[in-house]
Short mmCIF file of C-alpha atoms and ligand atoms in Angstrom, two decimals:
data_model
loop_
_atom_site.label_atom_id
_atom_site.label_comp_id
_atom_site.label_asym_id
_atom_site.label_seq_id
_atom_site.Cartn_x
_atom_site.Cartn_y
_atom_site.Cartn_z
CA MET A 1315 124.09 89.96 52.39
CA SER A 1316 125.93 93.18 52.74
CA ILE A 1317 124.14 96.44 53.19
CA VAL A 1318 123.89 98.99 50.32
CA TYR A 1319 123.94 102.26 51.95
CA ASP A 1320 121.93 105.31 50.52
CA LEU A 1321 124.77 107.89 51.20
CA VAL A 1322 128.35 107.61 52.38
CA ILE A 1323 130.29 110.70 53.52
CA HIS A 1324 134.01 109.81 53.82
CA ASN A 1325 137.06 111.91 54.64
CA ILE A 1326 135.32 114.08 57.18
CA ASN A 1327 136.08 114.92 60.76
CA LEU A 1328 133.13 114.53 63.12
CA ALA A 1329 132.23 116.67 66.18
CA THR A 1330 129.64 114.10 67.30
CA ILE A 1331 128.58 116.05 70.42
CA ASN A 1332 127.83 113.00 72.54
CA ASP A 1333 126.00 113.89 75.70
CA SER A 1334 127.91 111.51 77.89
CA ASP A 1335 131.22 113.38 77.98
CA ASP A 1336 132.62 116.82 78.14
CA SER A 1337 134.19 116.99 74.75
CA TYR A 1338 133.30 117.68 71.11
CA GLY A 1339 133.43 113.78 70.63
CA VAL A 1340 135.82 114.16 67.71
CA ILE A 1341 136.29 111.46 65.27
CA LYS A 1342 138.95 112.24 62.70
CA ASN A 1343 138.86 111.14 59.16
CA ALA A 1344 135.71 109.23 59.58
CA GLY A 1345 133.12 107.76 57.27
CA ILE A 1346 129.46 108.11 57.95
CA CYS A 1347 127.05 105.73 56.36
CA ILE A 1348 123.32 106.59 55.84
CA LYS A 1349 120.48 104.33 55.30
CA ASP A 1350 116.86 105.17 55.27
CA GLY A 1351 117.36 108.63 56.64
CA LYS A 1352 119.23 107.37 59.66
CA ILE A 1353 122.93 107.27 60.64
CA ALA A 1354 123.48 103.46 60.15
CA LYS A 1355 127.24 103.30 60.76
CA ILE A 1356 130.15 105.53 61.81
CA ILE A 1357 133.61 104.29 60.72
CA PRO A 1358 136.80 105.91 61.99
CA ASN A 1359 139.85 106.07 59.49
CA ILE A 1360 137.58 105.31 56.54
CA THR A 1361 140.40 105.15 54.18
CA GLU A 1362 141.13 101.67 55.27
CA ALA A 1363 137.39 100.40 54.94
CA ALA A 1364 136.22 102.55 52.00
CA GLY A 1365 136.64 99.89 49.39
CA GLU A 1366 134.47 97.58 51.13
CA LEU A 1367 131.46 99.73 51.35
CA GLU A 1368 128.55 99.61 48.88
CA THR A 1369 126.60 102.72 48.52
CA GLU A 1370 124.18 104.48 46.24
CA GLU A 1371 125.99 107.85 46.46
CA ALA A 1372 129.17 108.87 47.90
CA ILE A 1373 130.46 112.46 49.01
CA ASP A 1374 134.06 113.26 49.73
CA GLY A 1375 134.24 115.55 52.92
CA GLN A 1376 137.59 116.82 51.81
CA GLY A 1377 138.86 116.73 55.36
CA LYS A 1378 136.16 119.22 56.49
CA TRP A 1379 134.09 119.17 59.77
CA MET A 1380 130.74 117.67 60.30
CA THR A 1381 128.46 118.54 63.31
CA PRO A 1382 124.92 117.47 64.03
CA GLY A 1383 122.19 119.63 62.35
CA LEU A 1384 121.79 122.69 64.54
CA ILE A 1385 118.62 123.12 66.46
CA ASP A 1386 116.98 126.60 67.25
CA CYS A 1387 114.72 125.76 70.18
CA HIS A 1388 113.10 129.24 70.71
CA THR A 1389 111.78 131.36 67.92
CA HIS A 1390 108.89 133.69 67.11
CA LEU A 1391 109.38 133.31 63.29
CA VAL A 1392 105.89 134.11 62.27
CA TYR A 1393 104.85 137.68 62.43
CA GLY A 1394 103.53 140.69 60.41
CA GLY A 1395 105.47 144.05 60.24
CA ASN A 1396 108.59 144.87 62.20
CA ARG A 1397 109.53 147.20 65.04
CA ALA A 1398 112.47 149.37 63.60
CA ASN A 1399 110.44 152.38 64.98
CA GLU A 1400 110.74 151.11 68.52
CA PHE A 1401 114.47 150.42 68.03
CA GLU A 1402 114.86 154.06 67.24
CA MET A 1403 112.61 155.03 70.40
CA ARG A 1404 114.81 152.82 72.58
CA LEU A 1405 118.00 154.43 71.15
CA GLU A 1406 116.47 157.89 72.27
CA GLY A 1407 116.10 156.63 75.71
CA ALA A 1408 112.57 154.76 76.07
CA SER A 1409 112.72 151.32 77.76
CA TYR A 1410 111.35 148.08 76.32
CA GLU A 1411 108.84 148.10 79.11
CA GLU A 1412 107.84 151.76 78.76
CA ILE A 1413 107.14 151.19 74.99
CA ALA A 1414 105.16 148.02 75.94
CA LYS A 1415 102.95 149.92 78.44
CA ALA A 1416 102.36 152.61 75.87
CA GLY A 1417 100.85 150.28 73.52
CA GLY A 1418 103.72 149.43 71.54
CA GLY A 1419 105.77 146.07 71.86
CA ILE A 1420 104.12 142.87 71.47
CA VAL A 1421 100.64 144.15 70.83
CA SER A 1422 101.79 146.34 67.88
CA THR A 1423 103.08 143.15 66.05
CA VAL A 1424 99.74 141.49 67.09
CA LYS A 1425 97.99 144.18 65.01
CA ALA A 1426 100.18 143.76 62.08
CA THR A 1427 100.08 139.96 62.27
CA ARG A 1428 96.16 140.07 62.51
CA GLU A 1429 96.22 142.35 59.40
CA THR A 1430 98.54 140.25 57.17
CA GLY A 1431 97.01 137.63 54.98
CA LYS A 1432 97.91 133.94 55.58
CA LYS A 1433 99.96 133.66 52.31
CA GLU A 1434 101.89 136.60 52.97
CA LEU A 1435 102.66 135.70 56.55
CA PHE A 1436 103.75 132.24 55.47
CA ASN A 1437 106.17 133.94 52.73
CA LEU A 1438 107.65 136.27 55.31
CA ALA A 1439 108.25 133.35 57.75
CA ALA A 1440 109.64 131.03 55.04
CA LYS A 1441 112.15 133.71 54.19
CA ARG A 1442 113.26 134.11 57.87
CA LEU A 1443 113.51 130.38 58.10
CA SER A 1444 115.63 130.18 54.87
CA TYR A 1445 118.41 132.21 56.74
CA LEU A 1446 118.50 129.76 59.55
CA ILE A 1447 118.68 126.79 57.34
CA ASP A 1448 121.60 128.52 55.35
CA GLU A 1449 123.44 128.25 58.51
CA GLY A 1450 122.73 124.51 59.29
CA VAL A 1451 119.51 124.47 61.11
CA THR A 1452 117.68 121.42 60.64
CA THR A 1453 115.17 121.73 63.53
CA VAL A 1454 113.34 124.69 64.77
CA GLU A 1455 110.81 125.64 67.28
CA ILE A 1456 108.21 128.06 66.15
CA LYS A 1457 105.66 129.92 68.62
CA SER A 1458 102.41 131.49 67.99
CA GLY A 1459 101.58 134.46 70.29
CA TYR A 1460 101.10 137.50 67.96
CA GLY A 1461 97.60 136.51 67.36
CA LEU A 1462 96.00 136.53 70.84
CA ASP A 1463 92.57 135.48 69.12
CA LEU A 1464 91.68 132.06 68.12
CA GLU A 1465 91.59 132.74 64.32
CA THR A 1466 95.06 134.41 64.29
CA GLU A 1467 96.76 131.82 66.75
CA GLN A 1468 95.47 129.11 64.54
CA LYS A 1469 96.76 130.91 61.42
CA MET A 1470 100.26 131.17 62.92
CA LEU A 1471 100.33 127.54 64.11
CA GLU A 1472 98.98 126.37 60.76
CA ILE A 1473 101.84 128.40 59.14
CA ALA A 1474 104.38 126.65 61.45
CA LYS A 1475 103.00 123.26 60.42
CA GLU A 1476 103.16 124.29 56.69
CA LEU A 1477 106.67 125.45 57.09
CA GLU A 1478 107.74 121.85 58.11
CA ASP A 1479 105.85 120.51 55.03
CA PHE A 1480 107.52 122.90 52.62
CA SER A 1481 111.08 123.35 53.95
CA PRO A 1482 113.78 120.77 54.77
CA VAL A 1483 113.46 121.24 58.60
CA GLU A 1484 111.20 119.68 61.29
CA VAL A 1485 109.10 122.20 63.26
CA SER A 1486 108.09 121.97 67.10
CA LYS A 1487 104.95 123.98 67.34
CA THR A 1488 104.47 126.08 70.67
CA PHE A 1489 101.21 127.64 71.58
CA LEU A 1490 102.08 131.02 73.15
CA GLY A 1491 98.51 132.36 73.64
CA ALA A 1492 99.50 133.74 77.07
CA HIS A 1493 102.12 136.21 75.47
CA ALA A 1494 100.34 139.46 76.10
CA VAL A 1495 96.89 140.89 76.95
CA PRO A 1496 95.34 141.96 73.59
CA VAL A 1497 93.76 145.33 73.49
CA GLU A 1498 90.31 144.14 73.52
CA TYR A 1499 90.95 142.59 76.98
CA LYS A 1500 92.72 145.67 78.47
CA ASP A 1501 92.50 145.63 82.22
CA LYS A 1502 90.76 142.13 82.01
CA ALA A 1503 93.82 139.80 81.87
CA ASP A 1504 92.07 136.97 83.87
CA ASP A 1505 89.29 136.99 81.37
CA TYR A 1506 91.72 136.73 78.47
CA ILE A 1507 93.51 133.78 80.38
CA GLU A 1508 90.10 132.12 80.50
CA LEU A 1509 89.73 132.47 76.73
CA VAL A 1510 93.32 131.02 76.34
CA CYS A 1511 92.51 128.07 78.55
CA GLU A 1512 88.88 127.44 77.75
CA THR A 1513 88.64 128.08 74.13
CA MET A 1514 92.03 128.45 72.25
CA MET A 1515 94.10 125.71 73.84
CA PRO A 1516 91.46 122.96 73.58
CA VAL A 1517 90.52 123.80 70.12
CA LEU A 1518 94.13 124.03 68.75
CA ALA A 1519 95.15 120.93 70.51
CA GLU A 1520 92.29 119.10 69.04
CA LYS A 1521 93.49 120.18 65.72
CA GLY A 1522 97.03 118.68 66.42
CA LEU A 1523 98.56 122.32 66.17
CA ILE A 1524 100.29 122.19 69.62
CA ASP A 1525 103.41 120.35 70.65
CA CYS A 1526 104.10 122.42 73.63
CA VAL A 1527 102.49 125.30 75.61
CA ASP A 1528 104.39 128.46 76.59
CA ALA A 1529 103.57 131.64 78.52
CA PHE A 1530 105.37 135.01 79.30
CA CYS A 1531 105.53 135.10 83.11
CA GLU A 1532 106.60 138.76 83.62
CA GLY A 1533 105.45 142.14 84.92
CA ILE A 1534 104.46 143.04 81.42
CA GLY A 1535 103.20 139.56 80.61
CA PHE A 1536 101.29 137.27 83.12
CA SER A 1537 101.48 136.72 86.86
CA GLU A 1538 102.44 133.39 88.38
CA ALA A 1539 98.88 132.72 89.22
CA GLN A 1540 97.83 133.42 85.66
CA THR A 1541 100.78 131.31 84.25
CA ARG A 1542 99.72 128.37 86.75
CA ARG A 1543 96.24 128.35 85.17
CA VAL A 1544 97.66 128.09 81.76
CA PHE A 1545 99.93 125.18 82.87
CA GLU A 1546 97.04 123.40 84.72
CA LYS A 1547 94.98 123.39 81.57
CA ALA A 1548 97.92 122.23 79.52
CA LYS A 1549 98.26 119.37 81.86
CA SER A 1550 94.75 118.40 81.70
CA LEU A 1551 95.18 118.11 78.00
CA ASP A 1552 98.23 116.14 78.31
CA LEU A 1553 100.34 118.91 76.66
CA PRO A 1554 103.94 119.55 77.82
CA VAL A 1555 104.90 123.18 78.88
CA LYS A 1556 107.94 125.50 78.74
CA LEU A 1557 108.13 129.12 79.91
CA HIS A 1558 109.47 132.58 79.24
CA ALA A 1559 110.86 133.20 82.92
CA GLU A 1560 112.89 135.67 84.60
CA GLN A 1561 113.79 137.96 81.63
CA LEU A 1562 113.10 141.16 83.41
CA SER A 1563 112.35 140.28 86.97
CA ASP A 1564 111.90 137.26 89.16
CA LEU A 1565 108.42 136.26 89.52
CA GLY A 1566 109.20 132.68 90.31
CA GLY A 1567 108.35 131.32 87.00
CA SER A 1568 111.16 128.76 86.82
CA ARG A 1569 109.90 127.34 90.17
CA LEU A 1570 106.45 127.06 88.67
CA ALA A 1571 107.76 125.60 85.59
CA CYS A 1572 109.67 122.95 87.44
CA GLU A 1573 106.41 121.96 89.30
CA PHE A 1574 105.01 121.20 85.94
CA ASP A 1575 107.96 119.42 84.71
CA ALA A 1576 108.61 121.93 81.86
CA TRP A 1577 110.73 120.94 78.81
CA SER A 1578 112.61 124.15 79.33
CA VAL A 1579 112.76 127.66 81.02
CA ASP A 1580 113.99 130.42 78.83
CA HIS A 1581 115.85 133.82 79.21
CA LEU A 1582 116.80 133.47 82.94
CA GLU A 1583 118.80 136.70 83.49
CA PHE A 1584 116.88 137.17 86.80
CA LEU A 1585 116.73 133.48 87.80
CA ASN A 1586 117.63 133.11 91.39
CA PRO A 1587 120.78 130.83 91.71
CA GLU A 1588 118.99 129.11 94.55
CA ASP A 1589 116.26 127.76 92.13
CA VAL A 1590 118.96 126.24 89.85
CA ALA A 1591 118.92 122.94 91.88
CA LYS A 1592 115.24 122.60 91.11
CA LEU A 1593 115.98 122.74 87.28
CA LYS A 1594 118.50 119.90 87.84
CA GLU A 1595 116.25 117.82 89.97
CA LYS A 1596 113.40 118.08 87.43
CA ASP A 1597 115.73 117.76 84.44
CA VAL A 1598 114.47 121.11 82.95
CA VAL A 1599 116.75 122.69 80.31
CA ALA A 1600 117.91 126.29 80.87
CA THR A 1601 117.56 128.01 77.55
CA LEU A 1602 119.61 131.25 77.17
CA LEU A 1603 118.73 133.86 74.66
CA PRO A 1604 121.82 136.22 74.21
CA GLY A 1605 120.29 137.93 71.20
CA ALA A 1606 117.46 139.44 73.45
CA PHE A 1607 120.01 140.27 76.11
CA TYR A 1608 122.24 141.94 73.44
CA PHE A 1609 119.33 143.83 71.62
CA LEU A 1610 117.76 145.21 74.80
CA SER A 1611 121.07 146.19 76.20
CA GLU A 1612 120.55 144.26 79.34
CA THR A 1613 123.27 144.13 81.95
CA LYS A 1614 122.10 141.39 84.49
CA LEU A 1615 123.65 137.89 83.44
CA PRO A 1616 122.07 134.56 83.91
CA PRO A 1617 123.44 132.57 86.86
CA ILE A 1618 125.82 130.72 84.44
CA GLU A 1619 128.13 129.41 87.21
CA ALA A 1620 125.46 127.87 89.30
CA LEU A 1621 123.83 126.29 86.07
CA ARG A 1622 127.39 124.83 85.32
CA GLN A 1623 128.03 123.70 88.90
CA GLN A 1624 124.61 121.94 89.03
CA GLN A 1625 125.09 120.51 85.62
CA VAL A 1626 121.88 121.81 84.18
CA PRO A 1627 121.66 121.35 80.38
CA ILE A 1628 122.15 124.84 78.88
CA ALA A 1629 120.56 125.52 75.46
CA ILE A 1630 121.00 128.58 73.22
CA ALA A 1631 118.55 129.92 70.78
CA THR A 1632 117.99 132.98 68.69
CA ASP A 1633 114.53 134.15 70.12
CA SER A 1634 113.98 135.42 66.76
CA ASN A 1635 111.26 138.07 67.13
CA PRO A 1636 110.57 141.59 65.94
CA GLY A 1637 110.76 143.24 69.35
CA SER A 1638 113.59 141.94 71.45
CA SER A 1639 115.69 139.93 69.00
CA PRO A 1640 115.42 140.47 65.28
CA CYS A 1641 118.09 137.84 64.74
CA LEU A 1642 118.23 135.27 62.14
CA SER A 1643 121.77 133.88 62.76
CA LEU A 1644 122.15 131.10 65.23
CA LEU A 1645 125.86 131.17 64.74
CA LEU A 1646 125.98 134.77 65.83
CA VAL A 1647 124.01 133.91 68.92
CA MET A 1648 126.50 131.25 69.81
CA ASN A 1649 129.28 133.90 69.55
CA MET A 1650 127.13 136.12 71.79
CA ALA A 1651 126.71 133.30 74.38
CA ALA A 1652 130.43 133.05 74.45
CA THR A 1653 131.31 136.69 74.55
CA PHE A 1654 128.35 137.89 76.81
CA PHE A 1655 127.71 134.82 78.87
CA LYS A 1656 131.14 133.45 78.84
CA LEU A 1657 130.06 129.96 77.72
CA THR A 1658 132.77 127.86 76.29
CA PRO A 1659 132.62 127.20 72.52
CA LEU A 1660 131.75 123.54 73.52
CA GLU A 1661 129.05 124.67 75.73
CA ALA A 1662 127.60 126.91 73.04
CA LEU A 1663 127.78 124.02 70.58
CA LYS A 1664 126.12 121.67 72.94
CA GLY A 1665 123.65 124.48 73.40
CA THR A 1666 122.33 124.38 69.74
CA THR A 1667 122.69 120.66 69.32
CA ILE A 1668 122.22 118.11 72.10
CA ASN A 1669 120.77 120.35 74.83
CA ALA A 1670 118.49 122.26 72.31
CA ALA A 1671 117.27 118.77 71.22
CA LYS A 1672 116.52 118.10 75.06
CA ALA A 1673 114.71 121.41 75.26
CA LEU A 1674 112.31 120.09 72.45
CA ASN A 1675 112.26 116.70 73.92
CA ARG A 1676 113.72 115.15 70.78
CA ASP A 1677 117.03 114.19 71.94
CA ASP A 1678 116.22 110.48 71.46
CA ARG A 1679 116.50 111.14 67.61
CA VAL A 1680 118.40 114.39 66.97
CA GLY A 1681 121.09 116.58 68.43
CA SER A 1682 124.13 114.42 68.22
CA ILE A 1683 125.89 112.18 65.52
CA GLU A 1684 125.18 108.81 66.70
CA GLU A 1685 124.24 105.37 65.10
CA GLY A 1686 120.38 104.98 64.92
CA LYS A 1687 119.70 108.81 65.18
CA GLN A 1688 118.30 110.81 62.30
CA ALA A 1689 120.96 111.74 59.73
CA ASP A 1690 120.60 115.44 60.19
CA LEU A 1691 124.21 116.68 59.58
CA VAL A 1692 125.97 119.69 58.49
CA ILE A 1693 129.54 120.07 56.75
CA TRP A 1694 131.40 123.17 57.56
CA ASP A 1695 134.45 124.62 55.90
CA ILE A 1696 136.34 125.09 59.31
CA ASP A 1697 139.54 123.94 60.82
CA SER A 1698 138.09 123.14 64.28
CA PRO A 1699 134.73 123.10 65.93
CA ALA A 1700 135.42 126.04 68.03
CA GLU A 1701 135.66 128.09 64.99
CA LEU A 1702 131.84 127.93 64.55
CA VAL A 1703 131.55 129.93 67.73
CA TYR A 1704 134.50 132.08 67.17
CA ARG A 1705 133.54 133.66 63.90
CA ILE A 1706 131.37 136.84 63.58
CA GLY A 1707 129.62 136.61 60.12
CA GLY A 1708 130.92 134.84 57.00
CA ASN A 1709 128.94 131.69 56.76
CA PRO A 1710 131.01 128.48 56.77
CA CYS A 1711 128.21 126.14 55.96
CA LYS A 1712 128.71 123.86 53.00
CA THR A 1713 126.27 121.17 52.97
CA VAL A 1714 123.04 120.60 54.98
CA ILE A 1715 121.61 116.98 55.28
CA LYS A 1716 118.09 116.44 56.63
CA ASN A 1717 116.88 112.85 57.27
CA GLY A 1718 119.81 111.72 54.96
CA GLU A 1719 118.86 114.00 51.89
CA VAL A 1720 121.30 116.72 50.88
CA VAL A 1721 119.07 119.84 51.14
CA LEU A 1722 121.76 122.54 50.63
CA SER A 1723 125.03 122.45 49.00
CA ARG A 1724 127.30 125.24 48.03
O1 NIG B 924 110.97 136.13 73.94
N1 NIG B 924 109.40 137.88 76.01
C1 NIG B 924 108.43 137.84 75.32
N2 NIG B 924 108.48 137.58 74.00
C2 NIG B 924 109.53 137.83 73.06
C3 NIG B 924 109.58 139.28 72.79
C4 NIG B 924 108.52 139.53 72.02
C5 NIG B 924 108.23 140.90 71.45
O2 NIG B 924 108.77 141.98 71.95
O3 NIG B 924 107.66 140.90 70.34
C6 NIG B 924 110.92 137.33 73.81
O4 NIG B 924 111.83 138.24 73.91
FE1 FE B 925 110.67 134.54 73.21
#
């Protein structure tokens, strides 16, 4: 008996972004057959086979391009307030670190997030997420870290979970209790880490709210020893880890993360090129965040050439947050990765598809167009895949498909 597909998209050019080779994985004039939310069959030169296919629904791709659904693997989408005032202060000469030390920075967003009701916080985050979806994002990572007490960290992670239930994306929920020291623990960072490890993490893990544990290993965040404690606790609870590492200085965070088989290390401007081999050895993804680099007017570049030479998978993400990257465009960040970090358009696109999937440990089911994977797909009104990275503004996204369902069409 022949299969009746749920949806067939024909007359479309695919950039499949397979992991195995160094190309876009182009298949021209293809047909893509979807059944039960998965990619059941990919047919090159569909015109010859079209008549033989049985399907509930068909879409003419009109010769446009299709990529895998984009993946934003590092965001802080749930927060109250904004920090436009600090942006003004920085333009008048204050540094990000000076503002943080003076009681601004992360802890000012903590205050606003604690004060904002759950429904309002959900609505704010849902609105931000809608901009990402508009540009073809079908998987997103969302961190806590602006609560810094059990109640508010839980509120943030519950919102991340509800966003998955009420939006056409899947969400990877990251517990970032070790983001900053809250005011009530001023000068008692070790006591705060104790709270993170012995109260927050076990309770939130028990509630199924943690997919991965993150920390901010930095002079204005937590030391290597404190981060190690967080990771040891995560390990004892069978939770994977990832790390904000080497953004403003080199505290050896990436080396530590490798010890704990992290999913990814993120930022990396100050990563020592000698540590890059470790990332490769432990299969840890290097996630670059050009939006934060841009918004903080940083000048030190991550060791791109060393990452490339050692063939470390490079992911790209928005780092969407109110302080260092108030950015809601993954396409713009891909352009920044090319212009600031000199990534090739192919590297930038792999960074938001297959390598971002690896950074969330989901590459077995998302991140590329392959038979058997989830039908998370985007149709773009472009003439070549590189155009996605080349453009600045003007959204070429026409259709977004999540698990085989058309969730956006314009
Ligand atoms: O990824 N580095 C730490 N966390 C965020 C910034 C958070 C903030 O300033 O609110 C980041 O850049
Ligand atoms: Fe971040």
